[in-house]
Coordinates of C-alpha atoms in Angstrom, one line a residue:
X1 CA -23.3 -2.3 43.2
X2 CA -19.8 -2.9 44.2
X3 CA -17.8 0.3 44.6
X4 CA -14.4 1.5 43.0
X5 CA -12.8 0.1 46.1
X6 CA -13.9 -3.5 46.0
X7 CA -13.7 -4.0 42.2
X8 CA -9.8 -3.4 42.4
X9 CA -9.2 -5.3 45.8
X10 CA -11.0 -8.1 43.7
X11 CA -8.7 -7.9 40.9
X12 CA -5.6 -7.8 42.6
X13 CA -6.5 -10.8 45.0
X14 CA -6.7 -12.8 41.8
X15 CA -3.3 -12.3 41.1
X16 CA -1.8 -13.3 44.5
X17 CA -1.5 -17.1 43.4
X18 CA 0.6 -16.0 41.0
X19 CA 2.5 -13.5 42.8
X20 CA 3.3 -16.7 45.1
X21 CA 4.3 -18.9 42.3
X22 CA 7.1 -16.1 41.2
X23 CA 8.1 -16.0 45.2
X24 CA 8.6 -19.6 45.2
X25 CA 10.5 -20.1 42.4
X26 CA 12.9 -17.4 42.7
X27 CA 11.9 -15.4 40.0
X28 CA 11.6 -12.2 41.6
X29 CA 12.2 -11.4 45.3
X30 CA 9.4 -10.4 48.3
X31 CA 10.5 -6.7 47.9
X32 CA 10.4 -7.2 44.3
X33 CA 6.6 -9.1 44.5
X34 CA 5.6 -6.0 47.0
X35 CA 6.4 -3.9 44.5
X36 CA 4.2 -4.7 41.8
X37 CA 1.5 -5.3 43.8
X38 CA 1.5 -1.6 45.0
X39 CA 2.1 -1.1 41.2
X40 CA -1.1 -3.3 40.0
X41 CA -2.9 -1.6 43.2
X42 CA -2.5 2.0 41.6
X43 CA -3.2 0.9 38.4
X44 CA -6.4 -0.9 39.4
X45 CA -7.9 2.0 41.3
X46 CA -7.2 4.2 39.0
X47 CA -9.1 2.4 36.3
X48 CA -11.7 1.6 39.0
X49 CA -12.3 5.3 39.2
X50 CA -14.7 8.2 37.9
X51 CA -12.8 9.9 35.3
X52 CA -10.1 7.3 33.8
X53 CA -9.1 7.3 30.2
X54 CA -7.8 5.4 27.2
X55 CA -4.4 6.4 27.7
X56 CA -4.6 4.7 31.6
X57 CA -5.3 1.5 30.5
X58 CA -2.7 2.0 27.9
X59 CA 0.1 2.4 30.8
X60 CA -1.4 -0.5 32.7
X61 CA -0.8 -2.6 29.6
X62 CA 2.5 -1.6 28.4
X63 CA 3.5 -2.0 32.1
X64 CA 2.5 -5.7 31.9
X65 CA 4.3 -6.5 29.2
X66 CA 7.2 -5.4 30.1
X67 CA 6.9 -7.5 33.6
X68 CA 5.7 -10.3 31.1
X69 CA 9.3 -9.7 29.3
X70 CA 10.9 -9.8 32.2
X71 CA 9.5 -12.6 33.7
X72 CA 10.2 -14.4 31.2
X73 CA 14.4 -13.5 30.6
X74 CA 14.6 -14.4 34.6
X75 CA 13.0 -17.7 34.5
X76 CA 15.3 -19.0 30.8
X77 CA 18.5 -17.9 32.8
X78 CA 17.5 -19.6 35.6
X79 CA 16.6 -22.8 33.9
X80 CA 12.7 -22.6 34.6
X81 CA 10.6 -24.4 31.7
X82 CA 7.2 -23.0 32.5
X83 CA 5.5 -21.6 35.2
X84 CA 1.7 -21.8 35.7
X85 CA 0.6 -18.1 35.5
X86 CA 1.4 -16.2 32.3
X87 CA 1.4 -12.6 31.7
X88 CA -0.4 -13.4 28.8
X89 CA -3.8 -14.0 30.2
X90 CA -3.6 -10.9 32.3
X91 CA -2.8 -8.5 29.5
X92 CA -5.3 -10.2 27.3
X93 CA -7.5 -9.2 30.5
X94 CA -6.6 -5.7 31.2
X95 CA -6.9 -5.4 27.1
X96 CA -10.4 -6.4 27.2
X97 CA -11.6 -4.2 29.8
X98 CA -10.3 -1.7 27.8
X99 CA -12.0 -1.9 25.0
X100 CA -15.0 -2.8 26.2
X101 CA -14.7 0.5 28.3
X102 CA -13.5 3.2 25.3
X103 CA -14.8 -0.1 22.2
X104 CA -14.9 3.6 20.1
X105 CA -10.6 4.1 20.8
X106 CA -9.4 2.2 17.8
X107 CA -5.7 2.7 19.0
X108 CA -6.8 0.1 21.7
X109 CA -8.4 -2.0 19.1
X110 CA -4.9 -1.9 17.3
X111 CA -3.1 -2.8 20.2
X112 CA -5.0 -5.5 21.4
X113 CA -5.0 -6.7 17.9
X114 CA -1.2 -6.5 17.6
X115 CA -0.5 -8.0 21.0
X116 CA -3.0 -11.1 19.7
X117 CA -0.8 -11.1 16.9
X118 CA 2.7 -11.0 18.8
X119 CA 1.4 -13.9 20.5
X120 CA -0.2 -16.1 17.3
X121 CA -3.5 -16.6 19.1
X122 CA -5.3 -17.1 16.3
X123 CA -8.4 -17.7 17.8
X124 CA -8.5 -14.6 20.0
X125 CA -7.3 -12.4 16.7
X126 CA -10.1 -13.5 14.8
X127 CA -12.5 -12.8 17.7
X128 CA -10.9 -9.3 17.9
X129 CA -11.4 -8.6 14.4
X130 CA -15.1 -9.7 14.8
X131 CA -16.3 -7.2 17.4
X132 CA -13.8 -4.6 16.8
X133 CA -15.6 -4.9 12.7
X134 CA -18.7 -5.4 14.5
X135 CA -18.8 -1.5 16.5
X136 CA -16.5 0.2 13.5
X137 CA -18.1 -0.5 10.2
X138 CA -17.4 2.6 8.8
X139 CA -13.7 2.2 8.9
X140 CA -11.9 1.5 6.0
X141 CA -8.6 1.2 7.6
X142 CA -10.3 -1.7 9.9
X143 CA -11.7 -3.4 6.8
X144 CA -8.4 -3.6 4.6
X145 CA -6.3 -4.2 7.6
X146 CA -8.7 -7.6 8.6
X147 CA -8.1 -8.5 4.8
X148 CA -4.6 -8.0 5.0
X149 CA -4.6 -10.3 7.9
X150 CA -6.7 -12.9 6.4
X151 CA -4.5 -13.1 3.3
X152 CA -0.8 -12.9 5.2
X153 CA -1.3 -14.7 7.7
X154 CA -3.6 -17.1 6.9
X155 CA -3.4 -17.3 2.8
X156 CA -7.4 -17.3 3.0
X157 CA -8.2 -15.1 -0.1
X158 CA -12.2 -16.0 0.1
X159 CA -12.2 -14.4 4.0
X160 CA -10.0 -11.5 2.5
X161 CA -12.4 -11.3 -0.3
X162 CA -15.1 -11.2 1.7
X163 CA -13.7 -8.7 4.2
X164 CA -13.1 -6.4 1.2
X165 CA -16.7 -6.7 0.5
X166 CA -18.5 -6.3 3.3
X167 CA -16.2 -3.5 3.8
X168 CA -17.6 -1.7 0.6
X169 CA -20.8 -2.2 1.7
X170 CA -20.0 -0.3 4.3
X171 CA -17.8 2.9 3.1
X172 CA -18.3 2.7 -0.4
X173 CA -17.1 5.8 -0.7
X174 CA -13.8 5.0 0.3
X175 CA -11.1 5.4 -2.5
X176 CA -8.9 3.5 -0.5
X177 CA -10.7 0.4 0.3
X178 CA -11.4 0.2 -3.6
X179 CA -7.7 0.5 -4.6
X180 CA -6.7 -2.1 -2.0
X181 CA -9.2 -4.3 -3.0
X182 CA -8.0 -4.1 -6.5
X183 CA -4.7 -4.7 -5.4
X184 CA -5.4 -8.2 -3.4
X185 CA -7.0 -9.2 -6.5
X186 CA -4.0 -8.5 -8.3
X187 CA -1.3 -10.3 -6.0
X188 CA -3.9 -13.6 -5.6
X189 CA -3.4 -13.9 -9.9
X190 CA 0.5 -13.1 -9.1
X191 CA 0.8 -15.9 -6.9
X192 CA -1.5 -18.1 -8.8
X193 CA 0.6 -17.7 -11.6
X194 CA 3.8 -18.4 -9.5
X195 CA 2.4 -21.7 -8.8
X196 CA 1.8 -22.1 -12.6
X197 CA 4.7 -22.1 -13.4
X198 CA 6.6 -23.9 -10.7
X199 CA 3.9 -27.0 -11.4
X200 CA 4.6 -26.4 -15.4
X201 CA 1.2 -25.3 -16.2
X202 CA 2.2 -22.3 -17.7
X203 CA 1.0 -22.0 -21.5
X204 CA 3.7 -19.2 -22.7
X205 CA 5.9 -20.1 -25.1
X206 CA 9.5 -20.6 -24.9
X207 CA 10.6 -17.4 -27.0
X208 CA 8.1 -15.2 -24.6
X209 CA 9.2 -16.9 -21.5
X210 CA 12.7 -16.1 -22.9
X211 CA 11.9 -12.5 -24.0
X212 CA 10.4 -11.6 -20.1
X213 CA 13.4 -12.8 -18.9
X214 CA 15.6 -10.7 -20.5
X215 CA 14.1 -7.7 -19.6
X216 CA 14.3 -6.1 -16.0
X217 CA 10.3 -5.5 -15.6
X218 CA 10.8 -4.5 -12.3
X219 CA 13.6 -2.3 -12.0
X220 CA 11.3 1.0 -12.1
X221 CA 8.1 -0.2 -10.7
X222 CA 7.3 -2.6 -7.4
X223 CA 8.4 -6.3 -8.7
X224 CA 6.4 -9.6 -7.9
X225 CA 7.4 -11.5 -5.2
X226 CA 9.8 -14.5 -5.8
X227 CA 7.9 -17.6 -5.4
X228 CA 9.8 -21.1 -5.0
X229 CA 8.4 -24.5 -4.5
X230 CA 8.8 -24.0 -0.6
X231 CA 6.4 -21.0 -0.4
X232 CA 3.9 -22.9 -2.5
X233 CA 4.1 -26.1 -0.3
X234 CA 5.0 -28.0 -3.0
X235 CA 8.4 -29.0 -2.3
X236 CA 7.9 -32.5 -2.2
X237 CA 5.4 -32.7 -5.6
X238 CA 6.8 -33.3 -9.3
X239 CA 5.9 -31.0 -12.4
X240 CA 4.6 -34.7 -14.2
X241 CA 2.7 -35.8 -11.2
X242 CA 1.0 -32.6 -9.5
X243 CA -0.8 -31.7 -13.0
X244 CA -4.1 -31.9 -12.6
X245 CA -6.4 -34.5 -14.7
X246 CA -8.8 -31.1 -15.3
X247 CA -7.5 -29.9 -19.2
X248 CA -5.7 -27.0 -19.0
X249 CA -7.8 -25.4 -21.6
X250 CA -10.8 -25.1 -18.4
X251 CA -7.9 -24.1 -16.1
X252 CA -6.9 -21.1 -18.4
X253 CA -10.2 -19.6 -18.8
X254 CA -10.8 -19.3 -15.2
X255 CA -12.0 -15.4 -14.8
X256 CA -9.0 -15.4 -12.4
X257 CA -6.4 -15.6 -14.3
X258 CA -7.4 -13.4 -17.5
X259 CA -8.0 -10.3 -15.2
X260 CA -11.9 -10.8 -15.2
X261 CA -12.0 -9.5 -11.3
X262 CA -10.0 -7.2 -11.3
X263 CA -12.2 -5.6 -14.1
X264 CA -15.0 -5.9 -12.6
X265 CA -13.5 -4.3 -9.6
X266 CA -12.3 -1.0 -12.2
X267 CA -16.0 -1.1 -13.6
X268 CA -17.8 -1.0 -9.7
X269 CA -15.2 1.3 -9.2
X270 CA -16.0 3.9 -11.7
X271 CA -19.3 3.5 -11.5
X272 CA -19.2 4.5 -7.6
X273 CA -17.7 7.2 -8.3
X274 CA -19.1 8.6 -11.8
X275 CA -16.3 7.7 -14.0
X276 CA -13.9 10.3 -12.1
X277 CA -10.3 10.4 -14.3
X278 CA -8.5 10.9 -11.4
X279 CA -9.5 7.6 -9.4
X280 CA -9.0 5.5 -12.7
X281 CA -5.6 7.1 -13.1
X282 CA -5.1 6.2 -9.8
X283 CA -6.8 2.6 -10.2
X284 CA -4.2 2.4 -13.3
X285 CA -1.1 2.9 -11.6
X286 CA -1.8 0.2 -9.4
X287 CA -2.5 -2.1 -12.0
X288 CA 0.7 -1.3 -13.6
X289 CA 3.0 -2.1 -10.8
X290 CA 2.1 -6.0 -11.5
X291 CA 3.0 -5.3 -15.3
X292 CA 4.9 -8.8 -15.1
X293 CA 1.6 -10.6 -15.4
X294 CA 0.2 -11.9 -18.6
X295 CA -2.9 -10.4 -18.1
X296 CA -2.1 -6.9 -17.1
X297 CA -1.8 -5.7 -20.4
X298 CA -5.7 -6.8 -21.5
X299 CA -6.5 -5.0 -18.2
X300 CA -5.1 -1.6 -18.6
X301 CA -5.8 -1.7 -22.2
X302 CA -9.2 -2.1 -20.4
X303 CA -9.0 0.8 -18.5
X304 CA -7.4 3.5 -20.6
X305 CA -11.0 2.2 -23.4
X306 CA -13.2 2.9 -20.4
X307 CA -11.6 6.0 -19.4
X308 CA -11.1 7.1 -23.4
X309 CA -15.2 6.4 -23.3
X310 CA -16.1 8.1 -20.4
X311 CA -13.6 11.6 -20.4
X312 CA -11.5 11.6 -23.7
X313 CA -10.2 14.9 -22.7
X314 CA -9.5 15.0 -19.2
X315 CA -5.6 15.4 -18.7
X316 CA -5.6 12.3 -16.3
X317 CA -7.5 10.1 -19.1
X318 CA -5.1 10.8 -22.0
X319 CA -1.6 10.6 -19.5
X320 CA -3.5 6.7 -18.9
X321 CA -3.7 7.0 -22.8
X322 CA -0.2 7.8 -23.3
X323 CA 1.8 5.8 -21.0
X324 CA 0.0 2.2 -20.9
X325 CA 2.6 1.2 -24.4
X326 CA 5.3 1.7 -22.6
X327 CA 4.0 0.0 -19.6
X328 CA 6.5 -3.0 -18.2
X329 CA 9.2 -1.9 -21.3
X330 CA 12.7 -0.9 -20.4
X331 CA 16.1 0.2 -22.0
X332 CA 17.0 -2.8 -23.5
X333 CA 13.2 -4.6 -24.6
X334 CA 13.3 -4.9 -28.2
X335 CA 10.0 -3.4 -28.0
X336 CA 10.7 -0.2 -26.8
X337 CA 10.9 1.1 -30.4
X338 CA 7.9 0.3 -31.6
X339 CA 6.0 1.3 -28.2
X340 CA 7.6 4.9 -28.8
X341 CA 6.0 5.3 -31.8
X342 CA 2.4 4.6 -30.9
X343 CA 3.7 6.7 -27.9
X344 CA 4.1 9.5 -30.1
X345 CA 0.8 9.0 -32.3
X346 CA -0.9 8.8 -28.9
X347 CA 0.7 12.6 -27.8
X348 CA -0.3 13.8 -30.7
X349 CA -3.8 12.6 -30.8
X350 CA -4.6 13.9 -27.1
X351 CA -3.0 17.2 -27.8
X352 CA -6.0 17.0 -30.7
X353 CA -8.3 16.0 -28.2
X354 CA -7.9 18.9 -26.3
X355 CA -9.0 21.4 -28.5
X356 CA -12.3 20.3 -27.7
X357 CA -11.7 22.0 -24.7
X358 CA -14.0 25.3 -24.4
X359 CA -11.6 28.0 -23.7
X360 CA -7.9 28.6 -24.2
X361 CA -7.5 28.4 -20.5
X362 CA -8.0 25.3 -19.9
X363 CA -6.8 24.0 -23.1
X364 CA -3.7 25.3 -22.2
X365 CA -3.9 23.8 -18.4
X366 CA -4.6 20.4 -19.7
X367 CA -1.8 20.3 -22.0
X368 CA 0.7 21.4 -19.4
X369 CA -0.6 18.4 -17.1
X370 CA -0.1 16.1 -20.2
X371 CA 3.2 17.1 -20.9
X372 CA 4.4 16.9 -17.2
X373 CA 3.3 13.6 -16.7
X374 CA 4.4 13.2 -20.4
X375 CA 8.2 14.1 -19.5
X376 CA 8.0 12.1 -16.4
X377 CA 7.4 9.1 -17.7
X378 CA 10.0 9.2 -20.4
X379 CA 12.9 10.7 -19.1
X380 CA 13.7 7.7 -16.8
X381 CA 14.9 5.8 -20.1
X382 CA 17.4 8.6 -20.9
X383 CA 19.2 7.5 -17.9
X384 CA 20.5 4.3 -19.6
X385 CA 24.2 4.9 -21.1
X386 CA 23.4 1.9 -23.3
X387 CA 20.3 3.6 -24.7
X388 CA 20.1 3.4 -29.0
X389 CA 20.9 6.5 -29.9
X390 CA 18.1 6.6 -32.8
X391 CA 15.8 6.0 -29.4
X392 CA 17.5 8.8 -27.7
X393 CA 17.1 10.9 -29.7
X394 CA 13.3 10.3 -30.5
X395 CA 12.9 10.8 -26.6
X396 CA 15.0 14.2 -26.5
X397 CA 12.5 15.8 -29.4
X398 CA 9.4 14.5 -27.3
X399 CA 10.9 16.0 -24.2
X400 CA 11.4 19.0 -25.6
X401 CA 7.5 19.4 -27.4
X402 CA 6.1 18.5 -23.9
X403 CA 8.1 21.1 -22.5
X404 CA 7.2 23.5 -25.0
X405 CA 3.3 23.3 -23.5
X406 CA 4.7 23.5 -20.2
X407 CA 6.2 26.8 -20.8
X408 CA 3.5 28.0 -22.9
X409 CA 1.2 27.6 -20.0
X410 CA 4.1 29.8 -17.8
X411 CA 4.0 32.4 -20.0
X412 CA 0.8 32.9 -20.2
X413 CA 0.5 32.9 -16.4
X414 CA -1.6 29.8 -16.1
X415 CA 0.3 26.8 -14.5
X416 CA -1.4 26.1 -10.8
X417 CA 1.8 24.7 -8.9
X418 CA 5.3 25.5 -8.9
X419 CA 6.2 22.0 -7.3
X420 CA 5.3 20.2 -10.4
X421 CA 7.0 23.2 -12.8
X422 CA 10.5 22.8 -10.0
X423 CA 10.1 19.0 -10.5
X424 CA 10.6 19.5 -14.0
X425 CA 13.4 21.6 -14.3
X426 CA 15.1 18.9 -12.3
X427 CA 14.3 16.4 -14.4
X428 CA 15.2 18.5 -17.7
X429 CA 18.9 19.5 -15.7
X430 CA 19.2 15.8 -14.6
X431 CA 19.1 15.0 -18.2
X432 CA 21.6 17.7 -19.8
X433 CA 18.5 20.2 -21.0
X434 CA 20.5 23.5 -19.7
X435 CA 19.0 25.2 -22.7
X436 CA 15.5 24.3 -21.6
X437 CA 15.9 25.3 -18.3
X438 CA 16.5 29.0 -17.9
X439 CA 13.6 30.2 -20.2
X440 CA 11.8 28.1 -17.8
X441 CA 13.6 29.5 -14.9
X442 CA 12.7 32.8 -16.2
X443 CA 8.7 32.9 -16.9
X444 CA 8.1 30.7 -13.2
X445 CA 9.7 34.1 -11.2
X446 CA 6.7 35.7 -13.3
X447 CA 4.2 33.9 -11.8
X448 CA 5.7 33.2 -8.2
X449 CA 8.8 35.5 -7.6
X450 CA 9.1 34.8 -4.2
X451 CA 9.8 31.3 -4.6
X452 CA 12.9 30.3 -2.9
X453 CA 13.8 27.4 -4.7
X454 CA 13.3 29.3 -8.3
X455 CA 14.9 32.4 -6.4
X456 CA 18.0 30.5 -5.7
X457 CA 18.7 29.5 -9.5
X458 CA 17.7 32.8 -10.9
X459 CA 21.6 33.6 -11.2
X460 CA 23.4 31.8 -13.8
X461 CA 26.4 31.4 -11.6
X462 CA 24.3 29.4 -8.9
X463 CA 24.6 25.7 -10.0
X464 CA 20.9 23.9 -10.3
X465 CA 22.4 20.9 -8.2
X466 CA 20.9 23.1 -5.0
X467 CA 17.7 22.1 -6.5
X468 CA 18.6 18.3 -5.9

């Protein structure tokens, strides 16, 4: 077996052609050549060594890319096309070592992987992603980021599907890897239905087509990409020509489209991880940040049934319950009235629903985390100036019957956090509620006196903007 000695000198004699080849064409001097060959030599007997780490080959690597990098500005200002030895294939080297060495350091993993990427060798990515999978299977991170990958860079939504799956095979028990999984689903019907409507395919109606765009879905939440003909590779394909000959009856009831999979996904989901409020609230949320989609109304209206069904009192079941109406509706939507009355009914009902409860307690604890999430949620369309009044003032009476719960549950010494009872007040000062505030102000020194953000408003003559 050849010793720590030999297996560097055999290294670093493999880089002397190419040492020569940067000698003879000017790129970097003799004293400059001898120099990184007593670098390379350090480098390689230190890795050849008993005792070397993660962190060693880690040096090595970042000090070959930045020779690479500077190989490379020398040889453009001096006019030199190409050269036969890259950096490339010796930090691809040195990379591979490494993780063959330390294959359980995923922070190698991730920087061979990102190097790969820097690169676009495609090829060696995908072989990356194969063995670094391969010896970390329990990894969620590793899982989402190789879908990710597949669907960025290479639009491939049946490898980033099947990423996602064998990933939950895996760590089922990953919350994460769920929700992201969700989430690709969602974004492959948002860019279906881009390409929809760029080839004309889309079977809205003028007056709804007209109604979306006169609202500003996405000012709140995270908005859909923009989509143009150019992103779809479509540029050079008319409306009349590119429609299919398949009727586009079939093409609608694809379980794509309607929201099928993602669905199923909620259903696997919950059934993972026995119907837990929480995740499906969770689960919700990201649902709702693609509210411009046809069919995300049929799938939280999904959710919030399966999650009525499964735990009709649970506080983060009936906040689902009360915000999916107003779901994708702003300031201006003509259907903001009618979604704050079913808004209201739906308060009302779940306040019902939690007399159920055994115990004041926690009838009282699950009110206050209705109302919170209650006030949340509507107090962002309070900050429109060009608000109906008749709506404004519908929201200003809910606002203050949440916050009557809230401070019910302070005076009675039961609220759990005084983050979420601070977050409020701001929210209720934002809005102009200074006679809701100090009563509130008042029973949270009760419970947690030495706060110092509730100390600092005690006195009225200390302005609330310090809680900002």
């Amino acid at each position: 077996m050849a010793g720590a000695s030999d297996k560097a000198r055999y290294y670093l004699e493999q880089s002397v052609p190419e040492l020569q080849e940067l000698v003879r064409k000017q790129i970097f001097t003799k004293d400059e050549v001898s120099s990184i060959a007593k670098k390379r030599s350090e480098f390689e007997h230190k890795l050849s060594a008993r005792g070397s780490t993660a962190s060693d080959y880690a040096r090595y690597v970042e000090y070959e890319m930045n020779l690479d990098a500077l190989r490379r500005t020398r040889a453009k200002r001096l006019g030199i096309k190409a050269t036969s030895y890259t950096g490339q294939r010796r930090i691809f080297f040195v990379l591979d070592r490494a993780t063959q060495k330390f294959h359980g350091d995923t922070s190698l993993w991730m920087l061979y992987l990102s190097f790969a990427r820097k690169q676009k060798a495609n090829k060696k990515v995908a072989q990356i992603i194969t063995n670094m999978l391969r010896l970390h299977p329990a990894s969620p991170e590793l899982w989402i980021y190789a879908a990710n990958y597949a669907w960025e860079e290479r639009a491939d939504i049946t490898e980033s599907r099947g990423y996602m799956q064998r990933g939950l095979r895996f760590c089922h028990h990953s919350k994460r890897l769920w929700s992201q999984y969700l989430k690709l689903e969602m974004i492959y019907i948002a860019k279906i239905s881009a390409r929809r409507r760029i080839l004309g395919l889309d079977s809205r109606s003028p007056q709804e087509e007209s109604l979306q765009d006169g609202e500003d879905f996405g000012q709140d939440l995270i908005t859909l990409p923009h989509v143009t003909t150019i992103d779809t590779g479509l540029e050079s394909i008319t409306a009349d020509s590119a429609r299919p000959t398949i009727p586009e009856s079939k093409i609608s009831s694809t379980p794509a489209l309607p929201g099928a999979i993602p669905i199923a996904i909620f259903a696997a989901a919950m059934k993972e991880f026995q119907e837990e409020p929480t995740f499906g609230a969770q689960l919700f949320d990201c649902v709702a940040e693609f509210h411009g989609l046809d069919c995300a109304k049929r799938i939280l209206q999904h959710m919030v049934q399966s999650l009525m069904a499964a735990t009709p009192v649970d506080a983060a079941t009936l906040t689902c319950f009360i915000r999916e109406p107003l779901v994708g509706l702003v300031a201006a939507s003509t259907l903001l009235p009618r979604a704050l009355i079913e808004v209201v009914d739906r308060f009302e009902l779940a306040m019902l629903n939690v007399n159920s409860l055994k115990g004041s307690l926690e009838q009282t604890r699950t009110r206050e985390a209705i109302s919170q999430h209650t006030i949340k949620c509507i107090a962002t369309y309070l900050e429109y100036p060009e608000l109906d009044p008749d709506i404004r003032a519908v929201l200003t009476a809910m606002i203050k019957t949440a916050w009557a719960h809230c401070l019910r549950s302070l005076k009675m010494k039961s609220s759990r956090s005084s983050d979420e009872t601070i977050a409020l007040l701001k929210i209720l000062h934002l809005h102009g509620f200074k006679d809701l505030v100090q009563p509130g102000v008042t029973s949270a020194l009760s419970i947690w006196p030495d706060d110092p953000q509730l100390l600092a408003i005690e006195s009225p003559v200390v302005q609330l903007e310090q809680l900002q």
